[in-house]
Amino acid sequence: MPPTPPDATDTENPVNPFPSAQRANLDLVMRAGTLIRTGFANSDEELFAHDFVFHFINPQLDELDGDHHGYDGFRSFFERLHRASDTGFHNEPHSLTPYGDELVVAYATNTVGFGGTTLDVDAVVVWQIVDGSISEAWDIPAINTVRPHQPRTV
């Protein structure tokens, strides 16, 4: 069982160690992750604040580096990334951790292909939730440790 963060006490539900605000934030981020992994198959625009900003920090991908505004900008970013990759874009989540009542940090491995080479890229995304909506997200890929894709064996 993963260690419980020091502020993760919950008298409402002793089985779930996170307070209700943190649980709600985790749910929002999980739903956003599902949008990404399913190619935005469902329109969950209501998850995001009207002035949502997605910050992608990767100077090696100039055409995508920078800020993407609103739900449409967020969806367009992933559509463009999927089209630019030889293999499409695949996301394998590893962990979600809430910090206080406003932040959730997600860690995942993303798989993309460029020039015939399929790559795995570790990344963290810091999600900010304000008033029950995702207001901002910072996507930070580990661009110095990109590696050839290693398929998982089951």
PDB file of C-alpha atoms in Angstrom:
ATOM      1  CA  MET A   1       0.000   0.000   0.000  1.00  0.00           C
ATOM      2  CA  PRO A   2       1.453   3.416  -0.916  1.00  0.00           C
ATOM      3  CA  PRO A   3       2.366   5.713   1.952  1.00  0.00           C
ATOM      4  CA  THR A   4      -0.315   8.135   3.023  1.00  0.00           C
ATOM      5  CA  PRO A   5       0.623  11.813   2.665  1.00  0.00           C
ATOM      6  CA  PRO A   6       0.862  13.480   6.075  1.00  0.00           C
ATOM      7  CA  ASP A   7      -2.181  15.696   5.446  1.00  0.00           C
ATOM      8  CA  ALA A   8      -4.317  12.868   4.085  1.00  0.00           C
ATOM      9  CA  THR A   9      -6.567  12.156   7.030  1.00  0.00           C
ATOM     10  CA  ASP A  10     -10.244  11.570   6.540  1.00  0.00           C
ATOM     11  CA  THR A  11     -12.685  10.825   9.292  1.00  0.00           C
ATOM     12  CA  GLU A  12     -15.519  10.550   6.732  1.00  0.00           C
ATOM     13  CA  ASN A  13     -14.082   7.440   5.071  1.00  0.00           C
ATOM     14  CA  PRO A  14     -11.230   5.600   6.787  1.00  0.00           C
ATOM     15  CA  VAL A  15     -10.765   3.311   3.739  1.00  0.00           C
ATOM     16  CA  ASN A  16      -9.977   6.267   1.433  1.00  0.00           C
ATOM     17  CA  PRO A  17      -7.184   8.309   3.036  1.00  0.00           C
ATOM     18  CA  PHE A  18      -7.965  11.547   1.159  1.00  0.00           C
ATOM     19  CA  PRO A  19     -10.323  14.304   2.316  1.00  0.00           C
ATOM     20  CA  SER A  20     -13.388  14.830   0.144  1.00  0.00           C
ATOM     21  CA  ALA A  21     -11.979  17.898  -1.694  1.00  0.00           C
ATOM     22  CA  GLN A  22      -8.885  15.916  -2.659  1.00  0.00           C
ATOM     23  CA  ARG A  23     -11.008  12.946  -3.785  1.00  0.00           C
ATOM     24  CA  ALA A  24     -13.090  15.269  -5.974  1.00  0.00           C
ATOM     25  CA  ASN A  25      -9.923  16.726  -7.497  1.00  0.00           C
ATOM     26  CA  LEU A  26      -8.496  13.263  -8.171  1.00  0.00           C
ATOM     27  CA  ASP A  27     -11.764  12.343  -9.904  1.00  0.00           C
ATOM     28  CA  LEU A  28     -11.578  15.427 -12.158  1.00  0.00           C
ATOM     29  CA  VAL A  29      -7.990  14.644 -13.168  1.00  0.00           C
ATOM     30  CA  MET A  30      -8.801  10.967 -13.785  1.00  0.00           C
ATOM     31  CA  ARG A  31     -11.662  12.031 -16.053  1.00  0.00           C
ATOM     32  CA  ALA A  32      -9.326  14.429 -17.916  1.00  0.00           C
ATOM     33  CA  GLY A  33      -6.856  11.547 -18.333  1.00  0.00           C
ATOM     34  CA  THR A  34      -9.603   9.375 -19.764  1.00  0.00           C
ATOM     35  CA  LEU A  35     -10.370  12.118 -22.295  1.00  0.00           C
ATOM     36  CA  ILE A  36      -6.738  12.126 -23.395  1.00  0.00           C
ATOM     37  CA  ARG A  37      -6.406   8.324 -23.589  1.00  0.00           C
ATOM     38  CA  THR A  38      -9.658   7.926 -25.563  1.00  0.00           C
ATOM     39  CA  GLY A  39      -8.916  10.693 -28.053  1.00  0.00           C
ATOM     40  CA  PHE A  40     -11.634  12.917 -26.577  1.00  0.00           C
ATOM     41  CA  ALA A  41     -14.313  10.355 -27.407  1.00  0.00           C
ATOM     42  CA  ASN A  42     -16.620  12.002 -24.843  1.00  0.00           C
ATOM     43  CA  SER A  43     -17.061  15.735 -24.558  1.00  0.00           C
ATOM     44  CA  ASP A  44     -16.329  16.476 -20.914  1.00  0.00           C
ATOM     45  CA  GLU A  45     -15.873  20.183 -21.479  1.00  0.00           C
ATOM     46  CA  GLU A  46     -17.535  20.895 -18.118  1.00  0.00           C
ATOM     47  CA  LEU A  47     -14.409  19.583 -16.325  1.00  0.00           C
ATOM     48  CA  PHE A  48     -12.521  22.712 -17.348  1.00  0.00           C
ATOM     49  CA  ALA A  49     -12.871  26.346 -16.325  1.00  0.00           C
ATOM     50  CA  HIS A  50     -13.831  28.645 -19.213  1.00  0.00           C
ATOM     51  CA  ASP A  51     -10.392  30.309 -18.983  1.00  0.00           C
ATOM     52  CA  PHE A  52      -8.435  27.025 -18.648  1.00  0.00           C
ATOM     53  CA  VAL A  53      -4.785  27.144 -19.795  1.00  0.00           C
ATOM     54  CA  PHE A  54      -2.659  24.101 -20.649  1.00  0.00           C
ATOM     55  CA  HIS A  55       1.068  24.868 -20.515  1.00  0.00           C
ATOM     56  CA  PHE A  56       3.238  22.449 -22.507  1.00  0.00           C
ATOM     57  CA  ILE A  57       6.929  22.832 -21.731  1.00  0.00           C
ATOM     58  CA  ASN A  58       9.051  21.214 -24.459  1.00  0.00           C
ATOM     59  CA  PRO A  59      11.320  23.388 -26.593  1.00  0.00           C
ATOM     60  CA  GLN A  60      12.163  20.324 -28.718  1.00  0.00           C
ATOM     61  CA  LEU A  61       8.615  20.395 -30.110  1.00  0.00           C
ATOM     62  CA  ASP A  62       8.394  24.060 -31.130  1.00  0.00           C
ATOM     63  CA  GLU A  63       5.061  23.615 -32.880  1.00  0.00           C
ATOM     64  CA  LEU A  64       3.421  22.455 -29.624  1.00  0.00           C
ATOM     65  CA  ASP A  65       5.515  24.238 -26.967  1.00  0.00           C
ATOM     66  CA  GLY A  66       3.651  26.963 -25.087  1.00  0.00           C
ATOM     67  CA  ASP A  67       0.167  27.758 -23.858  1.00  0.00           C
ATOM     68  CA  HIS A  68      -3.059  26.253 -25.176  1.00  0.00           C
ATOM     69  CA  HIS A  69      -6.245  28.042 -24.135  1.00  0.00           C
ATOM     70  CA  GLY A  70      -9.624  26.603 -23.234  1.00  0.00           C
ATOM     71  CA  TYR A  71     -11.006  23.138 -23.739  1.00  0.00           C
ATOM     72  CA  ASP A  72     -10.703  23.508 -27.511  1.00  0.00           C
ATOM     73  CA  GLY A  73      -7.014  24.415 -27.242  1.00  0.00           C
ATOM     74  CA  PHE A  74      -6.418  21.433 -24.958  1.00  0.00           C
ATOM     75  CA  ARG A  75      -8.188  19.020 -27.313  1.00  0.00           C
ATOM     76  CA  SER A  76      -6.446  20.526 -30.351  1.00  0.00           C
ATOM     77  CA  PHE A  77      -3.036  20.085 -28.689  1.00  0.00           C
ATOM     78  CA  PHE A  78      -3.561  16.318 -28.295  1.00  0.00           C
ATOM     79  CA  GLU A  79      -5.081  15.949 -31.764  1.00  0.00           C
ATOM     80  CA  ARG A  80      -2.024  17.685 -33.267  1.00  0.00           C
ATOM     81  CA  LEU A  81       0.372  15.576 -31.178  1.00  0.00           C
ATOM     82  CA  HIS A  82      -1.426  12.400 -32.244  1.00  0.00           C
ATOM     83  CA  ARG A  83      -1.226  13.392 -35.940  1.00  0.00           C
ATOM     84  CA  ALA A  84       2.447  14.438 -35.696  1.00  0.00           C
ATOM     85  CA  SER A  85       3.475  11.083 -34.220  1.00  0.00           C
ATOM     86  CA  ASP A  86       4.099   8.103 -36.520  1.00  0.00           C
ATOM     87  CA  THR A  87       2.432   5.844 -33.947  1.00  0.00           C
ATOM     88  CA  GLY A  88      -0.120   8.234 -32.479  1.00  0.00           C
ATOM     89  CA  PHE A  89       0.018   9.355 -28.860  1.00  0.00           C
ATOM     90  CA  HIS A  90      -0.339   6.839 -26.030  1.00  0.00           C
ATOM     91  CA  ASN A  91      -0.429   7.626 -22.321  1.00  0.00           C
ATOM     92  CA  GLU A  92       0.231   5.141 -19.522  1.00  0.00           C
ATOM     93  CA  PRO A  93      -0.585   6.671 -16.123  1.00  0.00           C
ATOM     94  CA  HIS A  94       1.480   5.608 -13.122  1.00  0.00           C
ATOM     95  CA  SER A  95       0.363   7.780 -10.207  1.00  0.00           C
ATOM     96  CA  LEU A  96      -1.857  10.640  -9.076  1.00  0.00           C
ATOM     97  CA  THR A  97      -1.094  12.525  -5.886  1.00  0.00           C
ATOM     98  CA  PRO A  98      -3.157  15.365  -4.420  1.00  0.00           C
ATOM     99  CA  TYR A  99      -1.434  18.228  -2.611  1.00  0.00           C
ATOM    100  CA  GLY A 100      -3.744  20.322  -0.495  1.00  0.00           C
ATOM    101  CA  ASP A 101      -7.162  21.211  -1.852  1.00  0.00           C
ATOM    102  CA  GLU A 102      -5.965  22.708  -5.141  1.00  0.00           C
ATOM    103  CA  LEU A 103      -3.192  20.661  -6.776  1.00  0.00           C
ATOM    104  CA  VAL A 104      -2.874  17.156  -8.213  1.00  0.00           C
ATOM    105  CA  VAL A 105       0.368  15.823  -9.670  1.00  0.00           C
ATOM    106  CA  ALA A 106       0.143  13.075 -12.286  1.00  0.00           C
ATOM    107  CA  TYR A 107       3.085  10.941 -13.417  1.00  0.00           C
ATOM    108  CA  ALA A 108       2.845   8.992 -16.674  1.00  0.00           C
ATOM    109  CA  THR A 109       4.855   7.536 -19.527  1.00  0.00           C
ATOM    110  CA  ASN A 110       3.879   8.818 -22.952  1.00  0.00           C
ATOM    111  CA  THR A 111       4.699   6.898 -26.118  1.00  0.00           C
ATOM    112  CA  VAL A 112       5.126   8.677 -29.454  1.00  0.00           C
ATOM    113  CA  GLY A 113       6.922   7.942 -32.704  1.00  0.00           C
ATOM    114  CA  PHE A 114       8.942  10.328 -34.837  1.00  0.00           C
ATOM    115  CA  GLY A 115      10.949   9.485 -37.935  1.00  0.00           C
ATOM    116  CA  GLY A 116      10.235   5.779 -37.588  1.00  0.00           C
ATOM    117  CA  THR A 117      11.483   5.599 -33.977  1.00  0.00           C
ATOM    118  CA  THR A 118       9.000   4.945 -31.172  1.00  0.00           C
ATOM    119  CA  LEU A 119       9.934   6.650 -27.908  1.00  0.00           C
ATOM    120  CA  ASP A 120       8.895   6.575 -24.262  1.00  0.00           C
ATOM    121  CA  VAL A 121       8.854   9.905 -22.454  1.00  0.00           C
ATOM    122  CA  ASP A 122       8.214  10.230 -18.723  1.00  0.00           C
ATOM    123  CA  ALA A 123       6.214  13.295 -17.757  1.00  0.00           C
ATOM    124  CA  VAL A 124       4.525  14.965 -14.845  1.00  0.00           C
ATOM    125  CA  VAL A 125       1.504  17.184 -15.113  1.00  0.00           C
ATOM    126  CA  VAL A 126       0.588  19.554 -12.319  1.00  0.00           C
ATOM    127  CA  TRP A 127      -3.164  20.129 -12.396  1.00  0.00           C
ATOM    128  CA  GLN A 128      -4.729  23.092 -10.592  1.00  0.00           C
ATOM    129  CA  ILE A 129      -8.368  22.801  -9.560  1.00  0.00           C
ATOM    130  CA  VAL A 130     -10.284  25.894  -8.464  1.00  0.00           C
ATOM    131  CA  ASP A 131     -13.986  25.989  -7.575  1.00  0.00           C
ATOM    132  CA  GLY A 132     -14.552  22.431  -8.818  1.00  0.00           C
ATOM    133  CA  SER A 133     -13.038  22.949 -12.293  1.00  0.00           C
ATOM    134  CA  ILE A 134      -9.609  22.365 -13.777  1.00  0.00           C
ATOM    135  CA  SER A 135      -8.228  25.872 -14.195  1.00  0.00           C
ATOM    136  CA  GLU A 136      -4.655  25.243 -15.311  1.00  0.00           C
ATOM    137  CA  ALA A 137      -2.214  22.429 -16.076  1.00  0.00           C
ATOM    138  CA  TRP A 138       1.558  22.329 -16.584  1.00  0.00           C
ATOM    139  CA  ASP A 139       2.840  19.384 -18.661  1.00  0.00           C
ATOM    140  CA  ILE A 140       6.551  18.816 -18.066  1.00  0.00           C
ATOM    141  CA  PRO A 141       8.140  15.994 -20.090  1.00  0.00           C
ATOM    142  CA  ALA A 142      11.524  14.574 -19.053  1.00  0.00           C
ATOM    143  CA  ILE A 143      13.124  15.470 -22.391  1.00  0.00           C
ATOM    144  CA  ASN A 144      16.661  14.579 -21.273  1.00  0.00           C
ATOM    145  CA  THR A 145      15.801  10.943 -20.557  1.00  0.00           C
ATOM    146  CA  VAL A 146      13.733  10.012 -23.629  1.00  0.00           C
ATOM    147  CA  ARG A 147      14.335   6.355 -24.472  1.00  0.00           C
ATOM    148  CA  PRO A 148      13.370   3.785 -27.116  1.00  0.00           C
ATOM    149  CA  HIS A 149       9.929   2.309 -26.476  1.00  0.00           C
ATOM    150  CA  GLN A 150       9.890  -0.926 -24.493  1.00  0.00           C
ATOM    151  CA  PRO A 151       6.573  -2.756 -24.864  1.00  0.00           C
ATOM    152  CA  ARG A 152       5.219  -3.998 -21.562  1.00  0.00           C
ATOM    153  CA  THR A 153       4.839  -7.705 -21.130  1.00  0.00           C
ATOM    154  CA  VAL A 154       1.863  -9.009 -19.233  1.00  0.00           C
TER     155      VAL A 154
END
